Amino acid sequence: MKRTDKIILYSIFYIPAILVLCYFFWPVVFGKPTSELIKEDDLAERFSGKVESLYFDKQNHNVKIALLSNGYKYEIFRQWEPKIQVEDSISKKKGSFEVIIYKGNNRSILDYRDTYRK
């Protein structure tokens, strides 16, 4: 095979492979850490409503879901499962780590920062 043919073949196969690898590894090396992305997602979340039903979503690692009156599906952390019941009202403001639970005249606050690994 001629030298120019080899160069053309290598460029056809190796350059796209290198570009694909760079596409996937660039965020891993130079992107934000996973913990920072999780915190950003938690801060951006906003919801409020009355818990109409609770169920376990088997297709999503058996996570407990609170279906709110406005149709929002809130994924409950394992350590928070006993604290949220049907007929409770829950709300979270955008930019806050706190989830407020109203049970009749009582109010309790759950903090996302308690769920992060230290």
PDB file of C-alpha atoms in Angstrom:
ATOM      1  CA  MET A   1       0.000   0.000   0.000  1.00  0.00           C
ATOM      2  CA  LYS A   2       1.224   3.465  -0.804  1.00  0.00           C
ATOM      3  CA  ARG A   3       2.094   5.936   1.896  1.00  0.00           C
ATOM      4  CA  THR A   4      -0.712   8.311   0.913  1.00  0.00           C
ATOM      5  CA  ASP A   5      -3.244   5.474   1.056  1.00  0.00           C
ATOM      6  CA  LYS A   6      -2.142   4.636   4.607  1.00  0.00           C
ATOM      7  CA  ILE A   7      -2.460   8.257   5.665  1.00  0.00           C
ATOM      8  CA  ILE A   8      -5.970   8.454   4.226  1.00  0.00           C
ATOM      9  CA  LEU A   9      -7.053   5.192   5.913  1.00  0.00           C
ATOM     10  CA  TYR A  10      -5.587   6.195   9.276  1.00  0.00           C
ATOM     11  CA  SER A  11      -7.262   9.591   9.103  1.00  0.00           C
ATOM     12  CA  ILE A  12     -10.625   7.999   8.241  1.00  0.00           C
ATOM     13  CA  PHE A  13     -10.532   5.570  11.194  1.00  0.00           C
ATOM     14  CA  TYR A  14      -8.375   7.119  13.903  1.00  0.00           C
ATOM     15  CA  ILE A  15      -9.327  10.789  13.800  1.00  0.00           C
ATOM     16  CA  PRO A  16     -13.081  10.145  14.359  1.00  0.00           C
ATOM     17  CA  ALA A  17     -12.249   7.668  17.142  1.00  0.00           C
ATOM     18  CA  ILE A  18     -10.038  10.241  18.866  1.00  0.00           C
ATOM     19  CA  LEU A  19     -12.731  12.906  18.512  1.00  0.00           C
ATOM     20  CA  VAL A  20     -15.365  10.613  20.051  1.00  0.00           C
ATOM     21  CA  LEU A  21     -13.076   9.810  22.989  1.00  0.00           C
ATOM     22  CA  CYS A  22     -12.361  13.508  23.517  1.00  0.00           C
ATOM     23  CA  TYR A  23     -16.090  14.259  23.436  1.00  0.00           C
ATOM     24  CA  PHE A  24     -16.764  11.829  26.304  1.00  0.00           C
ATOM     25  CA  PHE A  25     -13.655  12.418  28.420  1.00  0.00           C
ATOM     26  CA  TRP A  26     -13.487  16.224  28.187  1.00  0.00           C
ATOM     27  CA  PRO A  27     -16.333  16.766  30.709  1.00  0.00           C
ATOM     28  CA  VAL A  28     -14.870  14.128  33.029  1.00  0.00           C
ATOM     29  CA  VAL A  29     -11.467  15.789  33.136  1.00  0.00           C
ATOM     30  CA  PHE A  30     -12.390  19.468  32.847  1.00  0.00           C
ATOM     31  CA  GLY A  31     -16.052  19.562  33.944  1.00  0.00           C
ATOM     32  CA  LYS A  32     -17.619  20.216  37.323  1.00  0.00           C
ATOM     33  CA  PRO A  33     -17.494  17.456  39.944  1.00  0.00           C
ATOM     34  CA  THR A  34     -20.602  15.299  40.316  1.00  0.00           C
ATOM     35  CA  SER A  35     -21.288  16.636  43.803  1.00  0.00           C
ATOM     36  CA  GLU A  36     -21.435  20.179  42.434  1.00  0.00           C
ATOM     37  CA  LEU A  37     -23.863  19.142  39.671  1.00  0.00           C
ATOM     38  CA  ILE A  38     -26.123  17.435  42.237  1.00  0.00           C
ATOM     39  CA  LYS A  39     -26.181  20.576  44.393  1.00  0.00           C
ATOM     40  CA  GLU A  40     -27.067  22.712  41.360  1.00  0.00           C
ATOM     41  CA  ASP A  41     -29.947  20.361  40.495  1.00  0.00           C
ATOM     42  CA  ASP A  42     -31.213  20.464  44.083  1.00  0.00           C
ATOM     43  CA  LEU A  43     -31.094  24.262  44.168  1.00  0.00           C
ATOM     44  CA  ALA A  44     -32.926  24.552  40.830  1.00  0.00           C
ATOM     45  CA  GLU A  45     -35.794  22.283  41.903  1.00  0.00           C
ATOM     46  CA  ARG A  46     -39.059  24.033  42.794  1.00  0.00           C
ATOM     47  CA  PHE A  47     -42.384  22.453  43.751  1.00  0.00           C
ATOM     48  CA  SER A  48     -45.321  22.640  46.125  1.00  0.00           C
ATOM     49  CA  GLY A  49     -48.473  20.642  46.591  1.00  0.00           C
ATOM     50  CA  LYS A  50     -50.393  18.128  48.637  1.00  0.00           C
ATOM     51  CA  VAL A  51     -49.234  14.501  48.581  1.00  0.00           C
ATOM     52  CA  GLU A  52     -52.016  12.526  46.893  1.00  0.00           C
ATOM     53  CA  SER A  53     -50.272   9.154  46.753  1.00  0.00           C
ATOM     54  CA  LEU A  54     -46.988   7.408  47.475  1.00  0.00           C
ATOM     55  CA  TYR A  55     -45.552   4.541  45.456  1.00  0.00           C
ATOM     56  CA  PHE A  56     -42.271   2.816  44.661  1.00  0.00           C
ATOM     57  CA  ASP A  57     -41.007   3.221  41.095  1.00  0.00           C
ATOM     58  CA  LYS A  58     -39.526  -0.179  40.283  1.00  0.00           C
ATOM     59  CA  GLN A  59     -38.056   1.036  36.977  1.00  0.00           C
ATOM     60  CA  ASN A  60     -36.121   3.776  38.797  1.00  0.00           C
ATOM     61  CA  HIS A  61     -34.228   1.682  41.363  1.00  0.00           C
ATOM     62  CA  ASN A  62     -37.365   1.312  43.528  1.00  0.00           C
ATOM     63  CA  VAL A  63     -37.306   4.971  44.572  1.00  0.00           C
ATOM     64  CA  LYS A  64     -40.321   6.138  46.563  1.00  0.00           C
ATOM     65  CA  ILE A  65     -42.320   8.756  44.653  1.00  0.00           C
ATOM     66  CA  ALA A  66     -44.731  11.293  46.129  1.00  0.00           C
ATOM     67  CA  LEU A  67     -47.367  12.262  43.576  1.00  0.00           C
ATOM     68  CA  LEU A  68     -48.435  15.826  44.343  1.00  0.00           C
ATOM     69  CA  SER A  69     -51.814  17.406  43.667  1.00  0.00           C
ATOM     70  CA  ASN A  70     -50.412  19.411  40.741  1.00  0.00           C
ATOM     71  CA  GLY A  71     -49.081  16.250  39.046  1.00  0.00           C
ATOM     72  CA  TYR A  72     -45.439  16.744  40.088  1.00  0.00           C
ATOM     73  CA  LYS A  73     -43.589  13.533  40.959  1.00  0.00           C
ATOM     74  CA  TYR A  74     -41.152  14.086  43.811  1.00  0.00           C
ATOM     75  CA  GLU A  75     -38.452  11.461  44.411  1.00  0.00           C
ATOM     76  CA  ILE A  76     -38.046  10.957  48.158  1.00  0.00           C
ATOM     77  CA  PHE A  77     -34.658  10.176  49.707  1.00  0.00           C
ATOM     78  CA  ARG A  78     -34.568   6.892  51.664  1.00  0.00           C
ATOM     79  CA  GLN A  79     -33.929   8.603  55.001  1.00  0.00           C
ATOM     80  CA  TRP A  80     -36.899  10.937  54.381  1.00  0.00           C
ATOM     81  CA  GLU A  81     -39.434   8.210  53.500  1.00  0.00           C
ATOM     82  CA  PRO A  82     -40.930   7.851  57.016  1.00  0.00           C
ATOM     83  CA  LYS A  83     -41.359  11.630  57.313  1.00  0.00           C
ATOM     84  CA  ILE A  84     -43.602  12.162  54.259  1.00  0.00           C
ATOM     85  CA  GLN A  85     -47.121  10.720  54.301  1.00  0.00           C
ATOM     86  CA  VAL A  86     -50.262  10.976  52.165  1.00  0.00           C
ATOM     87  CA  GLU A  87     -52.230  14.204  52.841  1.00  0.00           C
ATOM     88  CA  ASP A  88     -49.055  16.117  53.853  1.00  0.00           C
ATOM     89  CA  SER A  89     -48.304  19.336  52.028  1.00  0.00           C
ATOM     90  CA  ILE A  90     -44.726  19.795  50.872  1.00  0.00           C
ATOM     91  CA  SER A  91     -42.969  22.704  49.225  1.00  0.00           C
ATOM     92  CA  LYS A  92     -39.507  23.742  48.122  1.00  0.00           C
ATOM     93  CA  LYS A  93     -38.432  27.113  46.793  1.00  0.00           C
ATOM     94  CA  LYS A  94     -35.925  27.537  43.988  1.00  0.00           C
ATOM     95  CA  GLY A  95     -32.498  28.453  45.364  1.00  0.00           C
ATOM     96  CA  SER A  96     -33.119  26.768  48.712  1.00  0.00           C
ATOM     97  CA  PHE A  97     -31.955  23.429  50.101  1.00  0.00           C
ATOM     98  CA  GLU A  98     -34.974  23.139  52.425  1.00  0.00           C
ATOM     99  CA  VAL A  99     -38.097  21.053  51.846  1.00  0.00           C
ATOM    100  CA  ILE A 100     -40.919  22.147  54.148  1.00  0.00           C
ATOM    101  CA  ILE A 101     -43.498  19.550  55.222  1.00  0.00           C
ATOM    102  CA  TYR A 102     -46.845  20.664  56.638  1.00  0.00           C
ATOM    103  CA  LYS A 103     -48.788  18.077  58.686  1.00  0.00           C
ATOM    104  CA  GLY A 104     -51.904  19.757  60.003  1.00  0.00           C
ATOM    105  CA  ASN A 105     -50.657  22.568  62.249  1.00  0.00           C
ATOM    106  CA  ASN A 106     -47.122  21.152  62.460  1.00  0.00           C
ATOM    107  CA  ARG A 107     -44.277  22.129  60.193  1.00  0.00           C
ATOM    108  CA  SER A 108     -40.972  20.302  59.731  1.00  0.00           C
ATOM    109  CA  ILE A 109     -37.990  21.106  57.558  1.00  0.00           C
ATOM    110  CA  LEU A 110     -35.824  18.624  55.660  1.00  0.00           C
ATOM    111  CA  ASP A 111     -32.482  19.852  54.352  1.00  0.00           C
ATOM    112  CA  TYR A 112     -30.843  18.468  51.207  1.00  0.00           C
ATOM    113  CA  ARG A 113     -27.416  19.179  52.711  1.00  0.00           C
ATOM    114  CA  ASP A 114     -28.073  16.390  55.232  1.00  0.00           C
ATOM    115  CA  THR A 115     -28.191  13.872  52.366  1.00  0.00           C
ATOM    116  CA  TYR A 116     -24.778  14.702  50.903  1.00  0.00           C
ATOM    117  CA  ARG A 117     -21.799  12.503  51.680  1.00  0.00           C
ATOM    118  CA  LYS A 118     -19.182  14.135  53.803  1.00  0.00           C
TER     119      LYS A 118
END
